[in-house]
Every structure is written in structure tokens, then in C-alpha cells.
Amino acid sequence: MDISQAALKALHFTDLTSLNNNDTPAIISALCAAADTPFGSPAAVCVFPEMVVWAKLELQRLNLPQVKVATVTNFPFGSEDIERAVAETERAVACGADEVDVVFPWRALQEGNTQCGFDLVSACKTACGDMAQLKVIIESGELHTKDRIRSASEIAIAAGADFIKTSTGKVPVNATLDAAEVMLTAIKASGKNCGFKAAGGVRTASEAAEYLVLAESIMGRSWLTADHFRFGASSLLKNLLATLAGKNVAAGEGY
């Protein structure tokens, strides 16, 4: 996979993200506008729940109906409060979110409690119904070991996750290739129609290419579509566009 091919795939697989405490309607408008590129659009924009309606309206105004709106629940700490996670998920779906990224209660798993994660994911999946996909953030960087990453992945998949996602992007260690390999292998072994999302720390086309090559090697080329693979990123887009335009740009600049 050459770098231009990887950049184009990564562009179409990106959930363009703004999850900052200072987000405003103007910031989300700029995020949505950035989704309109000369090389096509990303898969989704990912915003806080209170910005879902605004993002939907902006994407309609920009004539970008193909771009989905994703949001987050139980975020960023991964509480064990199932009732609250479900209520947040129900509100997000009611606001029109196409995808909900819920944080797995990873601390409970660290303490040996596997049931809490299963019950939370299962209940949030029910809350999504047929209206939204559920992506489960396992916070792989905080789970530390491959065994825990594998366990969280297996629990989330068994509970009905449509995607499993590496990270919130709010911890010191987010997406890594090692975690991605464990998670993709768990998806493969499950036989379920579950996707994978690498979030946090992927900033360049060359870094994105490493994840794409890894996913293809485990899951096969035909699996590698936006229905199965996503990047969660805030600073990747500018580098992808520069790569596709044949320019050089520093990583981490802008959207």
C-alpha cells in the first residue's frame, strides 16, 4: 500500500474529532466544514453530546449527508454506573447521533470484575437499538497488559459492540500498534461483524498506513472499509490532505 493510497483510505475512515471542554458551536462548524475536502469526506465527525444537533444541522447545510455524527458517553472516565451510561446513550440517540462511542468500565476489569463491562455494553447496545452503532472504548493504554486488552475486547464483542476502540484520547497512552494487533485478533477470533477504531496519537499518513497494513494482514483486504475500520483523530486530516496534494506538512497542525 503506497502512501497516497493509505492517505486516501485513512481520510475516508476518519472520525474527525473535537472533544474539548472549550468547544463552541463555531468550533464545531469549523470541524464540519473541514469534512468537505477535495479528496472526499471523512466517515464521521465526533463531538460531545450537546453538539450533536448542531453538527447534524451544519452537515446538512454543507450538503454532507454522507458524514455521520458520532458522540461519546460514559466519557472519559469509564464509570461503572450502568444506569448513567445508558441514560447518556439514550439521550445521544434521541439527539440524532448516528454512532455512540461509550467508554468501557476498564477499572472494574482491572479489579477482576468482568460482568460490569458486559452488562454496561449490552445495555448501551439496547439503548442504541436500530438507530445508532455502538463503539466501545476499552482504554487499552490504561489496561496495560495484552491479556487485559484481549479480555476487554472479547467482553465488548460478546456484549454486542459494533466496533471496539482503543482509547478516549485523554490518557497518556492511546492507540498503539501492539494494542491494535490484540484487538483485531480478538475480532477475527470472534467471527462477529465487529469493527476496529484506533483513536489518539495517529497524526500522519505514514502512521495511519501502519494500522491499515496491520488490519489488512489480520482481517483481509475486503474487510478494510469504513464500515469496519476508523481512525479517531483531531490532527490527522491536515497531514492526509497534504500527502494527497504532494506537499510536506508538520504533524499535529489543525484538523
Tab-separated table of N, CA and C in Angstrom, residues 49 52-53 56 69-73 85-101 123-134:
chain	number	residue	atom	x	y	z
A	49	PRO	N	-22.025	15.216	23.242
A	49	PRO	CA	-23.467	15.056	23.024
A	49	PRO	C	-24.227	16.353	22.830
A	52	VAL	N	-24.305	17.480	19.161
A	52	VAL	CA	-24.782	16.575	18.105
A	52	VAL	C	-25.768	17.273	17.183
A	53	VAL	N	-26.766	17.933	17.748
A	53	VAL	CA	-27.783	18.592	16.917
A	53	VAL	C	-27.142	19.655	16.040
A	56	LYS	N	-25.258	18.016	13.187
A	56	LYS	CA	-26.192	17.495	12.176
A	56	LYS	C	-26.683	18.629	11.273
A	69	VAL	N	-22.614	11.532	12.338
A	69	VAL	CA	-22.293	12.250	13.573
A	69	VAL	C	-22.153	11.229	14.696
A	70	ALA	N	-20.972	11.196	15.272
A	70	ALA	CA	-20.682	10.317	16.407
A	70	ALA	C	-20.565	11.165	17.667
A	71	THR	N	-20.803	10.536	18.800
A	71	THR	CA	-20.637	11.220	20.074
A	71	THR	C	-20.103	10.232	21.111
A	72	VAL	N	-19.921	10.707	22.333
A	72	VAL	CA	-19.325	9.883	23.384
A	72	VAL	C	-20.231	9.847	24.606
A	73	THR	N	-20.222	8.708	25.307
A	73	THR	CA	-20.936	8.574	26.574
A	73	THR	C	-20.059	7.827	27.566
A	85	ALA	N	-24.677	5.498	32.210
A	85	ALA	CA	-24.176	5.281	30.845
A	85	ALA	C	-25.331	5.051	29.876
A	86	VAL	N	-26.318	4.297	30.304
A	86	VAL	CA	-27.484	4.033	29.456
A	86	VAL	C	-28.277	5.314	29.229
A	87	ALA	N	-28.479	6.093	30.285
A	87	ALA	CA	-29.229	7.345	30.141
A	87	ALA	C	-28.519	8.304	29.176
A	88	GLU	N	-27.212	8.402	29.300
A	88	GLU	CA	-26.447	9.265	28.387
A	88	GLU	C	-26.560	8.754	26.949
A	89	THR	N	-26.512	7.443	26.784
A	89	THR	CA	-26.614	6.857	25.447
A	89	THR	C	-27.996	7.095	24.857
A	90	GLU	N	-29.033	6.920	25.659
A	90	GLU	CA	-30.398	7.171	25.184
A	90	GLU	C	-30.568	8.621	24.741
A	91	ARG	N	-30.015	9.559	25.521
A	91	ARG	CA	-30.122	10.978	25.151
A	91	ARG	C	-29.368	11.270	23.864
A	92	ALA	N	-28.207	10.663	23.712
A	92	ALA	CA	-27.406	10.881	22.499
A	92	ALA	C	-28.149	10.390	21.261
A	93	VAL	N	-28.761	9.218	21.382
A	93	VAL	CA	-29.520	8.671	20.251
A	93	VAL	C	-30.736	9.543	19.957
A	94	ALA	N	-31.399	10.016	21.015
A	94	ALA	CA	-32.559	10.885	20.835
A	94	ALA	C	-32.184	12.193	20.148
A	95	CYS	N	-30.954	12.648	20.343
A	95	CYS	CA	-30.477	13.873	19.684
A	95	CYS	C	-30.124	13.652	18.220
A	96	GLY	N	-30.053	12.387	17.799
A	96	GLY	CA	-29.778	12.084	16.406
A	96	GLY	C	-28.398	11.548	16.119
A	97	ALA	N	-27.649	11.171	17.157
A	97	ALA	CA	-26.320	10.605	16.922
A	97	ALA	C	-26.430	9.322	16.102
A	98	ASP	N	-25.580	9.213	15.102
A	98	ASP	CA	-25.536	8.007	14.274
A	98	ASP	C	-24.688	6.917	14.914
A	99	GLU	N	-23.732	7.342	15.732
A	99	GLU	CA	-22.796	6.421	16.375
A	99	GLU	C	-22.535	6.914	17.787
A	100	VAL	N	-22.432	5.989	18.725
A	100	VAL	CA	-22.145	6.332	20.116
A	100	VAL	C	-20.889	5.582	20.547
A	101	ASP	N	-19.893	6.326	21.001
A	101	ASP	CA	-18.647	5.747	21.497
A	101	ASP	C	-18.705	5.754	23.031
A	123	ALA	N	-26.344	-3.182	27.743
A	123	ALA	CA	-27.431	-2.236	27.992
A	123	ALA	C	-27.343	-1.029	27.061
A	124	CYS	N	-26.133	-0.565	26.809
A	124	CYS	CA	-25.973	0.575	25.895
A	124	CYS	C	-26.277	0.177	24.454
A	125	LYS	N	-25.969	-1.059	24.102
A	125	LYS	CA	-26.328	-1.556	22.773
A	125	LYS	C	-27.848	-1.580	22.616
A	126	THR	N	-28.543	-2.014	23.640
A	126	THR	CA	-30.008	-1.995	23.610
A	126	THR	C	-30.520	-0.569	23.487
A	127	ALA	N	-29.882	0.361	24.183
A	127	ALA	CA	-30.287	1.767	24.115
A	127	ALA	C	-30.106	2.341	22.713
A	128	CYS	N	-29.113	1.850	21.992
A	128	CYS	CA	-28.885	2.316	20.617
A	128	CYS	C	-29.946	1.774	19.658
A	129	GLY	N	-30.460	0.594	19.960
A	129	GLY	CA	-31.452	-0.024	19.085
A	129	GLY	C	-30.971	-0.102	17.650
A	130	ASP	N	-31.874	0.225	16.732
A	130	ASP	CA	-31.532	0.249	15.314
A	130	ASP	C	-31.137	1.645	14.843
A	131	MET	N	-31.066	2.587	15.781
A	131	MET	CA	-30.851	3.988	15.419
A	131	MET	C	-29.376	4.381	15.348
A	132	ALA	N	-28.529	3.687	16.083
A	132	ALA	CA	-27.116	4.092	16.151
A	132	ALA	C	-26.231	2.881	16.353
A	133	GLN	N	-25.006	2.986	15.849
A	133	GLN	CA	-23.998	1.967	16.117
A	133	GLN	C	-23.314	2.260	17.444
A	134	LEU	N	-22.843	1.207	18.096
A	134	LEU	CA	-22.155	1.357	19.369
A	134	LEU	C	-20.690	1.006	19.211
